[in-house]
Tab-separated table of N, CA and C in Angstrom:
chain	number	residue	atom	x	y	z
A	1	MET	N	123.792	37.616	184.933
A	1	MET	CA	123.558	39.021	184.629
A	1	MET	C	122.752	39.643	185.769
A	2	SER	N	123.081	40.852	186.126
A	2	SER	CA	122.390	41.513	187.219
A	2	SER	C	121.018	42.015	186.769
A	3	SER	N	120.135	42.198	187.737
A	3	SER	CA	118.777	42.664	187.438
A	3	SER	C	118.792	44.140	187.073
A	4	ILE	N	117.716	44.586	186.469
A	4	ILE	CA	117.574	46.007	186.168
A	4	ILE	C	117.596	46.799	187.470
A	5	TYR	N	116.983	46.268	188.499
A	5	TYR	CA	116.993	46.902	189.816
A	5	TYR	C	118.433	47.221	190.231
A	6	ASP	N	119.314	46.237	190.132
A	6	ASP	CA	120.714	46.447	190.499
A	6	ASP	C	121.410	47.404	189.535
A	7	ARG	N	121.136	47.257	188.259
A	7	ARG	CA	121.811	48.080	187.247
A	7	ARG	C	121.453	49.561	187.348
A	8	ILE	N	120.269	49.877	187.875
A	8	ILE	CA	119.915	51.299	187.991
A	8	ILE	C	120.293	51.890	189.347
A	9	GLY	N	120.754	51.048	190.279
A	9	GLY	CA	121.217	51.576	191.553
A	9	GLY	C	120.402	51.180	192.764
A	10	GLY	N	119.494	50.220	192.625
A	10	GLY	CA	118.764	49.687	193.768
A	10	GLY	C	117.722	50.620	194.360
A	11	THR	N	117.446	50.404	195.636
A	11	THR	CA	116.375	51.124	196.317
A	11	THR	C	116.613	52.632	196.347
A	12	ALA	N	117.841	53.047	196.561
A	12	ALA	CA	118.129	54.490	196.615
A	12	ALA	C	117.773	55.153	195.275
A	13	ALA	N	118.154	54.522	194.184
A	13	ALA	CA	117.844	55.082	192.859
A	13	ALA	C	116.346	55.053	192.594
A	14	LEU	N	115.689	53.939	192.930
A	14	LEU	CA	114.235	53.853	192.716
A	14	LEU	C	113.499	54.902	193.536
A	15	THR	N	113.925	55.110	194.762
A	15	THR	CA	113.287	56.104	195.616
A	15	THR	C	113.438	57.498	195.014
A	16	ALA	N	114.624	57.812	194.508
A	16	ALA	CA	114.847	59.115	193.876
A	16	ALA	C	113.989	59.273	192.629
A	17	VAL	N	113.888	58.227	191.815
A	17	VAL	CA	113.064	58.276	190.609
A	17	VAL	C	111.598	58.466	190.983
A	18	VAL	N	111.115	57.713	191.957
A	18	VAL	CA	109.708	57.805	192.368
A	18	VAL	C	109.408	59.188	192.956
A	19	ASP	N	110.317	59.726	193.760
A	19	ASP	CA	110.108	61.077	194.305
A	19	ASP	C	110.004	62.111	193.182
A	20	ASP	N	110.928	62.056	192.244
A	20	ASP	CA	110.920	62.999	191.114
A	20	ASP	C	109.672	62.787	190.249
A	21	PHE	N	109.336	61.532	190.014
A	21	PHE	CA	108.158	61.192	189.212
A	21	PHE	C	106.892	61.816	189.811
A	22	TYR	N	106.671	61.636	191.110
A	22	TYR	CA	105.458	62.184	191.724
A	22	TYR	C	105.494	63.703	191.833
A	23	ARG	N	106.688	64.279	191.963
A	23	ARG	CA	106.792	65.739	191.932
A	23	ARG	C	106.309	66.249	190.572
A	24	ARG	N	106.715	65.588	189.517
A	24	ARG	CA	106.313	65.977	188.159
A	24	ARG	C	104.813	65.758	187.939
A	25	VAL	N	104.328	64.598	188.326
A	25	VAL	CA	102.915	64.265	188.133
A	25	VAL	C	102.017	65.235	188.907
A	26	CYS	N	102.367	65.516	190.152
A	26	CYS	CA	101.539	66.404	190.977
A	26	CYS	C	101.616	67.858	190.522
A	27	ALA	N	102.650	68.213	189.774
A	27	ALA	CA	102.766	69.571	189.226
A	27	ALA	C	102.065	69.701	187.871
A	28	ASP	N	101.652	68.590	187.302
A	28	ASP	CA	100.997	68.584	185.994
A	28	ASP	C	99.501	68.864	186.208
A	29	PRO	N	98.988	69.988	185.703
A	29	PRO	CA	97.580	70.326	185.933
A	29	PRO	C	96.599	69.293	185.361
A	30	ASN	N	97.046	68.506	184.396
A	30	ASN	CA	96.178	67.473	183.831
A	30	ASN	C	96.125	66.209	184.690
A	31	LEU	N	97.049	66.084	185.645
A	31	LEU	CA	97.123	64.871	186.468
A	31	LEU	C	96.973	65.135	187.966
A	32	ALA	N	97.256	66.344	188.396
A	32	ALA	CA	97.293	66.658	189.828
A	32	ALA	C	96.005	66.291	190.551
A	33	GLY	N	94.877	66.451	189.907
A	33	GLY	CA	93.597	66.160	190.543
A	33	GLY	C	93.447	64.718	190.991
A	34	PHE	N	94.126	63.804	190.326
A	34	PHE	CA	94.061	62.393	190.702
A	34	PHE	C	94.758	62.136	192.043
A	35	PHE	N	95.590	63.076	192.474
A	35	PHE	CA	96.394	62.876	193.676
A	35	PHE	C	96.060	63.859	194.794
A	36	ALA	N	94.992	64.622	194.624
A	36	ALA	CA	94.638	65.684	195.572
A	36	ALA	C	94.424	65.168	196.987
A	37	ARG	N	93.813	64.014	197.146
A	37	ARG	CA	93.516	63.483	198.487
A	37	ARG	C	94.232	62.163	198.743
A	38	VAL	N	95.412	62.037	198.175
A	38	VAL	CA	96.173	60.800	198.301
A	38	VAL	C	97.315	61.002	199.288
A	39	ASP	N	97.559	60.015	200.119
A	39	ASP	CA	98.714	60.022	201.017
A	39	ASP	C	99.936	59.703	200.161
A	40	LEU	N	100.634	60.738	199.720
A	40	LEU	CA	101.748	60.555	198.788
A	40	LEU	C	102.894	59.746	199.383
A	41	ASP	N	103.158	59.892	200.670
A	41	ASP	CA	104.235	59.109	201.276
A	41	ASP	C	103.932	57.619	201.188
A	42	HIS	N	102.702	57.257	201.489
A	42	HIS	CA	102.280	55.852	201.394
A	42	HIS	C	102.338	55.373	199.936
A	43	LEU	N	101.831	56.190	199.036
A	43	LEU	CA	101.828	55.837	197.614
A	43	LEU	C	103.246	55.653	197.085
A	44	LYS	N	104.145	56.542	197.453
A	44	LYS	CA	105.533	56.438	196.996
A	44	LYS	C	106.181	55.147	197.494
A	45	LYS	N	105.913	54.785	198.739
A	45	LYS	CA	106.481	53.536	199.262
A	45	LYS	C	105.959	52.341	198.471
A	46	ARG	N	104.659	52.325	198.216
A	46	ARG	CA	104.090	51.227	197.423
A	46	ARG	C	104.671	51.203	196.018
A	47	GLN	N	104.880	52.388	195.438
A	47	GLN	CA	105.426	52.455	194.079
A	47	GLN	C	106.863	51.937	194.043
A	48	VAL	N	107.656	52.288	195.047
A	48	VAL	CA	109.025	51.766	195.122
A	48	VAL	C	108.989	50.246	195.245
A	49	ASP	N	108.108	49.726	196.089
A	49	ASP	CA	107.968	48.270	196.220
A	49	ASP	C	107.546	47.635	194.902
A	50	TYR	N	106.599	48.261	194.209
A	50	TYR	CA	106.123	47.721	192.936
A	50	TYR	C	107.259	47.657	191.920
A	51	PHE	N	107.963	48.779	191.764
A	51	PHE	CA	109.076	48.803	190.806
A	51	PHE	C	110.178	47.829	191.215
A	52	SER	N	110.476	47.747	192.504
A	52	SER	CA	111.486	46.808	192.968
A	52	SER	C	111.099	45.380	192.602
A	53	THR	N	109.865	45.033	192.855
A	53	THR	CA	109.379	43.693	192.516
A	53	THR	C	109.515	43.420	191.027
A	54	MET	N	109.095	44.382	190.223
A	54	MET	CA	109.074	44.176	188.784
A	54	MET	C	110.453	44.214	188.137
A	55	LEU	N	111.385	44.896	188.773
A	55	LEU	CA	112.712	45.055	188.175
A	55	LEU	C	113.749	44.103	188.775
A	56	GLY	N	113.267	43.137	189.561
A	56	GLY	CA	114.166	42.120	190.091
A	56	GLY	C	114.800	42.453	191.416
A	57	GLY	N	114.240	43.405	192.152
A	57	GLY	CA	114.773	43.775	193.463
A	57	GLY	C	114.222	42.900	194.566
A	58	PRO	N	114.613	43.208	195.792
A	58	PRO	CA	114.236	42.357	196.927
A	58	PRO	C	112.820	42.587	197.460
A	59	ALA	N	112.240	43.744	197.211
A	59	ALA	CA	110.908	44.024	197.756
A	59	ALA	C	109.860	43.173	197.044
A	60	VAL	N	108.807	42.888	197.760
A	60	VAL	CA	107.683	42.147	197.182
A	60	VAL	C	106.446	43.021	197.321
A	61	TYR	N	105.902	43.431	196.189
A	61	TYR	CA	104.687	44.242	196.190
A	61	TYR	C	103.519	43.363	196.605
A	62	THR	N	102.800	43.792	197.646
A	62	THR	CA	101.661	43.022	198.143
A	62	THR	C	100.378	43.834	198.124
A	63	GLY	N	100.407	44.974	197.451
A	63	GLY	CA	99.234	45.834	197.400
A	63	GLY	C	98.182	45.308	196.449
A	64	PRO	N	97.102	46.051	196.328
A	64	PRO	CA	96.008	45.646	195.443
A	64	PRO	C	96.425	45.702	193.975
A	65	SER	N	95.630	45.063	193.124
A	65	SER	CA	95.928	45.046	191.692
A	65	SER	C	95.812	46.450	191.103
A	66	LEU	N	96.490	46.658	190.005
A	66	LEU	CA	96.416	47.948	189.320
A	66	LEU	C	94.980	48.279	188.931
A	67	ARG	N	94.264	47.295	188.470
A	67	ARG	CA	92.873	47.512	188.069
A	67	ARG	C	92.055	48.027	189.249
A	68	ARG	N	92.202	47.388	190.383
A	68	ARG	CA	91.420	47.779	191.567
A	68	ARG	C	91.771	49.201	192.020
A	69	VAL	N	93.039	49.515	192.048
A	69	VAL	CA	93.490	50.828	192.518
A	69	VAL	C	92.989	51.954	191.612
A	70	HIS	N	92.941	51.705	190.306
A	70	HIS	CA	92.612	52.769	189.352
A	70	HIS	C	91.155	52.758	188.892
A	71	GLN	N	90.400	51.768	189.319
A	71	GLN	CA	89.004	51.620	188.902
A	71	GLN	C	88.183	52.850	189.270
A	72	GLY	N	87.405	53.322	188.314
A	72	GLY	CA	86.467	54.406	188.547
A	72	GLY	C	87.076	55.795	188.631
A	73	LEU	N	88.363	55.937	188.340
A	73	LEU	CA	89.004	57.243	188.449
A	73	LEU	C	88.859	58.097	187.188
A	74	GLY	N	88.398	57.494	186.102
A	74	GLY	CA	88.229	58.252	184.868
A	74	GLY	C	89.530	58.531	184.148
A	75	ILE	N	90.489	57.668	184.319
A	75	ILE	CA	91.789	57.840	183.667
A	75	ILE	C	91.654	57.493	182.187
A	76	THR	N	92.120	58.394	181.349
A	76	THR	CA	92.086	58.182	179.897
A	76	THR	C	93.466	57.772	179.404
A	77	ARG	N	93.526	57.364	178.157
A	77	ARG	CA	94.820	57.028	177.554
A	77	ARG	C	95.733	58.262	177.542
A	78	ARG	N	95.153	59.423	177.351
A	78	ARG	CA	95.935	60.656	177.365
A	78	ARG	C	96.602	60.857	178.729
A	79	HIS	N	95.867	60.609	179.800
A	79	HIS	CA	96.441	60.693	181.145
A	79	HIS	C	97.582	59.678	181.306
A	80	PHE	N	97.309	58.465	180.885
A	80	PHE	CA	98.297	57.388	181.003
A	80	PHE	C	99.585	57.765	180.262
A	81	ASP	N	99.448	58.280	179.049
A	81	ASP	CA	100.624	58.663	178.258
A	81	ASP	C	101.400	59.798	178.919
A	82	ARG	N	100.696	60.730	179.554
A	82	ARG	CA	101.371	61.825	180.274
A	82	ARG	C	102.183	61.253	181.448
A	83	VAL	N	101.610	60.299	182.142
A	83	VAL	CA	102.309	59.660	183.250
A	83	VAL	C	103.582	58.976	182.739
A	84	LEU	N	103.480	58.282	181.622
A	84	LEU	CA	104.663	57.638	181.053
A	84	LEU	C	105.741	58.661	180.694
A	85	ARG	N	105.336	59.806	180.173
A	85	ARG	CA	106.311	60.853	179.846
A	85	ARG	C	107.007	61.355	181.111
A	86	HIS	N	106.250	61.521	182.195
A	86	HIS	CA	106.861	61.963	183.455
A	86	HIS	C	107.802	60.899	184.016
A	87	LEU	N	107.418	59.636	183.910
A	87	LEU	CA	108.295	58.559	184.361
A	87	LEU	C	109.576	58.546	183.540
A	88	THR	N	109.445	58.687	182.239
A	88	THR	CA	110.617	58.725	181.363
A	88	THR	C	111.555	59.858	181.765
A	89	ALA	N	111.005	61.030	181.994
A	89	ALA	CA	111.821	62.183	182.388
A	89	ALA	C	112.534	61.919	183.712
A	90	ALA	N	111.836	61.330	184.679
A	90	ALA	CA	112.444	61.037	185.978
A	90	ALA	C	113.570	60.014	185.845
A	91	LEU	N	113.382	59.021	184.992
A	91	LEU	CA	114.425	58.014	184.762
A	91	LEU	C	115.651	58.639	184.088
A	92	ILE	N	115.414	59.519	183.128
A	92	ILE	CA	116.514	60.178	182.416
A	92	ILE	C	117.309	61.069	183.364
A	93	VAL	N	116.604	61.851	184.190
A	93	VAL	CA	117.282	62.733	185.154
A	93	VAL	C	118.121	61.906	186.130
A	94	ALA	N	117.658	60.705	186.463
A	94	ALA	CA	118.392	59.820	187.367
A	94	ALA	C	119.543	59.099	186.663
A	95	GLU	N	119.751	59.435	185.399
A	95	GLU	CA	120.833	58.885	184.588
A	95	GLU	C	120.726	57.381	184.377
A	96	VAL	N	119.495	56.886	184.294
A	96	VAL	CA	119.266	55.500	183.918
A	96	VAL	C	119.618	55.387	182.436
A	97	PRO	N	120.391	54.383	182.057
A	97	PRO	CA	120.773	54.235	180.651
A	97	PRO	C	119.550	54.166	179.725
A	98	ASP	N	119.694	54.780	178.557
A	98	ASP	CA	118.586	54.877	177.605
A	98	ASP	C	117.942	53.535	177.289
A	99	GLU	N	118.739	52.487	177.125
A	99	GLU	CA	118.155	51.189	176.772
A	99	GLU	C	117.289	50.636	177.900
A	100	ILE	N	117.647	50.926	179.145
A	100	ILE	CA	116.831	50.477	180.273
A	100	ILE	C	115.564	51.327	180.374
A	101	VAL	N	115.690	52.629	180.161
A	101	VAL	CA	114.503	53.500	180.126
A	101	VAL	C	113.529	52.966	179.087
A	102	ASP	N	114.032	52.657	177.901
A	102	ASP	CA	113.173	52.139	176.827
A	102	ASP	C	112.494	50.832	177.233
A	103	GLN	N	113.221	49.938	177.878
A	103	GLN	CA	112.646	48.664	178.320
A	103	GLN	C	111.536	48.881	179.337
A	104	ILE	N	111.783	49.765	180.291
A	104	ILE	CA	110.791	50.027	181.335
A	104	ILE	C	109.532	50.637	180.732
A	105	VAL	N	109.703	51.636	179.885
A	105	VAL	CA	108.545	52.304	179.273
A	105	VAL	C	107.790	51.339	178.364
A	106	GLU	N	108.501	50.536	177.609
A	106	GLU	CA	107.849	49.552	176.733
A	106	GLU	C	107.040	48.544	177.549
A	107	ALA	N	107.586	48.129	178.676
A	107	ALA	CA	106.866	47.176	179.522
A	107	ALA	C	105.672	47.818	180.216
A	108	MET	N	105.718	49.112	180.427
A	108	MET	CA	104.610	49.812	181.082
A	108	MET	C	103.403	49.977	180.160
A	109	SER	N	103.620	50.092	178.876
A	109	SER	CA	102.532	50.392	177.946
A	109	SER	C	101.334	49.445	178.077
A	110	PRO	N	101.532	48.129	178.157
A	110	PRO	CA	100.375	47.234	178.309
A	110	PRO	C	99.611	47.414	179.618
A	111	LEU	N	100.221	48.078	180.595
A	111	LEU	CA	99.531	48.303	181.868
A	111	LEU	C	98.307	49.195	181.696
A	112	ALA	N	98.229	49.897	180.575
A	112	ALA	CA	97.071	50.755	180.295
A	112	ALA	C	95.775	49.953	180.345
A	113	ASP	N	95.825	48.680	179.987
A	113	ASP	CA	94.613	47.856	180.007
A	113	ASP	C	93.989	47.786	181.401
A	114	ASP	N	94.809	47.902	182.442
A	114	ASP	CA	94.305	47.851	183.805
A	114	ASP	C	94.116	49.224	184.432
A	115	ILE	N	94.672	50.247	183.835
A	115	ILE	CA	94.652	51.581	184.424
A	115	ILE	C	93.649	52.509	183.756
A	116	VAL	N	93.572	52.454	182.438
A	116	VAL	CA	92.659	53.327	181.689
A	116	VAL	C	91.227	52.843	181.903
A	117	GLY	N	90.319	53.801	182.096
A	117	GLY	CA	88.925	53.480	182.374
A	117	GLY	C	88.241	52.736	181.238
A	118	PRO	N	87.135	52.051	181.529
A	118	PRO	CA	86.381	51.295	180.524
A	118	PRO	C	85.948	52.189	179.369
A	119	GLY	N	86.007	51.621	178.188
A	119	GLY	CA	85.566	52.336	176.996
A	119	GLY	C	86.584	53.337	176.490
A	120	LEU	N	87.718	53.449	177.170
A	120	LEU	CA	88.713	54.437	176.783
A	120	LEU	C	90.020	53.793	176.350
A	121	ARG	N	90.038	52.498	176.259
A	121	ARG	CA	91.249	51.788	175.865
A	121	ARG	C	91.513	51.967	174.378
A	122	ARG	N	92.754	51.889	174.042
A	122	ARG	CA	93.195	52.045	172.667
A	122	ARG	C	92.623	50.953	171.766
A	123	ASN	N	92.696	49.705	172.221
A	123	ASN	CA	92.297	48.604	171.353
A	123	ASN	C	90.967	47.971	171.741
A	124	GLY	N	90.331	48.488	172.777
A	124	GLY	CA	89.017	47.996	173.167
A	124	GLY	C	89.026	46.664	173.890
A	125	THR	N	90.201	46.078	174.113
A	125	THR	CA	90.235	44.796	174.803
A	125	THR	C	90.094	45.000	176.293
A	126	ARG	N	89.627	43.987	176.939
A	126	ARG	CA	89.456	44.051	178.387
A	126	ARG	C	90.091	42.797	178.975
A	127	ARG	N	90.983	42.989	179.889
A	127	ARG	CA	91.637	41.864	180.541
A	127	ARG	C	91.489	42.034	182.041
A	128	SER	N	91.507	40.931	182.750
A	128	SER	CA	91.367	41.031	184.201
A	128	SER	C	92.718	40.900	184.884
A	129	GLY	N	92.760	41.363	186.128
A	129	GLY	CA	93.950	41.187	186.933
A	129	GLY	C	94.996	42.255	186.721
A	130	SER	N	96.168	41.962	187.209
A	130	SER	CA	97.280	42.900	187.153
A	130	SER	C	98.207	42.559	186.000
A	131	ARG	N	99.007	43.503	185.621
A	131	ARG	CA	99.977	43.298	184.555
A	131	ARG	C	101.344	42.956	185.113
A	132	ILE	N	101.400	42.460	186.326
A	132	ILE	CA	102.689	42.099	186.888
A	132	ILE	C	103.399	41.116	185.969
A	133	TRP	N	102.663	40.234	185.322
A	133	TRP	CA	103.287	39.264	184.428
A	133	TRP	C	104.028	39.950	183.292
A	134	VAL	N	103.575	41.106	182.856
A	134	VAL	CA	104.274	41.826	181.785
A	134	VAL	C	105.683	42.170	182.250
A	135	TRP	N	105.768	42.695	183.454
A	135	TRP	CA	107.072	43.075	183.984
A	135	TRP	C	107.942	41.863	184.213
A	136	THR	N	107.404	40.848	184.860
A	136	THR	CA	108.232	39.708	185.216
A	136	THR	C	108.679	38.949	183.979
A	137	SER	N	107.819	38.852	182.976
A	137	SER	CA	108.247	38.155	181.769
A	137	SER	C	109.229	39.003	180.965
A	138	THR	N	109.095	40.301	181.012
A	138	THR	CA	109.999	41.180	180.283
A	138	THR	C	111.375	41.205	180.928
A	139	PHE	N	111.419	41.272	182.246
A	139	PHE	CA	112.702	41.440	182.926
A	139	PHE	C	113.240	40.154	183.530
A	140	GLY	N	112.512	39.046	183.385
A	140	GLY	CA	113.015	37.752	183.833
A	140	GLY	C	112.994	37.546	185.332
A	141	SER	N	112.278	38.371	186.046
A	141	SER	CA	112.203	38.214	187.497
A	141	SER	C	111.140	37.198	187.834
A	142	SER	N	111.363	36.484	188.909
A	142	SER	CA	110.325	35.553	189.373
A	142	SER	C	109.498	36.174	190.474
A	143	ALA	N	109.859	37.374	190.908
A	143	ALA	CA	109.108	38.042	191.958
A	143	ALA	C	107.720	38.422	191.479
A	144	GLY	N	106.771	38.338	192.339
A	144	GLY	CA	105.419	38.771	192.030
A	144	GLY	C	104.577	37.771	191.291
A	145	ARG	N	105.129	36.605	191.009
A	145	ARG	CA	104.362	35.590	190.285
A	145	ARG	C	103.523	34.769	191.199
């Protein structure tokens, strides 16, 4: 069976989704401030690599952990949920099949433990490291392990 990366159209499709996703996020007044001084071109490349790694593509994400990147930014669960809505919209516009959109969004939800600031988590649990294992175990990829 082909990977989700292949089924959604590979790097070209991921790049289009990531471009649309960041256009939406940066236009959202509740999220734009998080990206005011960010090199978006660099961030988009890392995001494409991250998604490629997690969805069974050829790229290998070698950047810092999600926890490290988002530490101290004051991201709340509300922010995280808005980001997921923008990602969902970008995937739908790219004509990713609904069942794959659902799988991706479902696998993203546990990433909140590493992205949402301390004391703001839904269940109060604290885990260390990255959630790459969530993606790889969900999609069966060995990349990123």
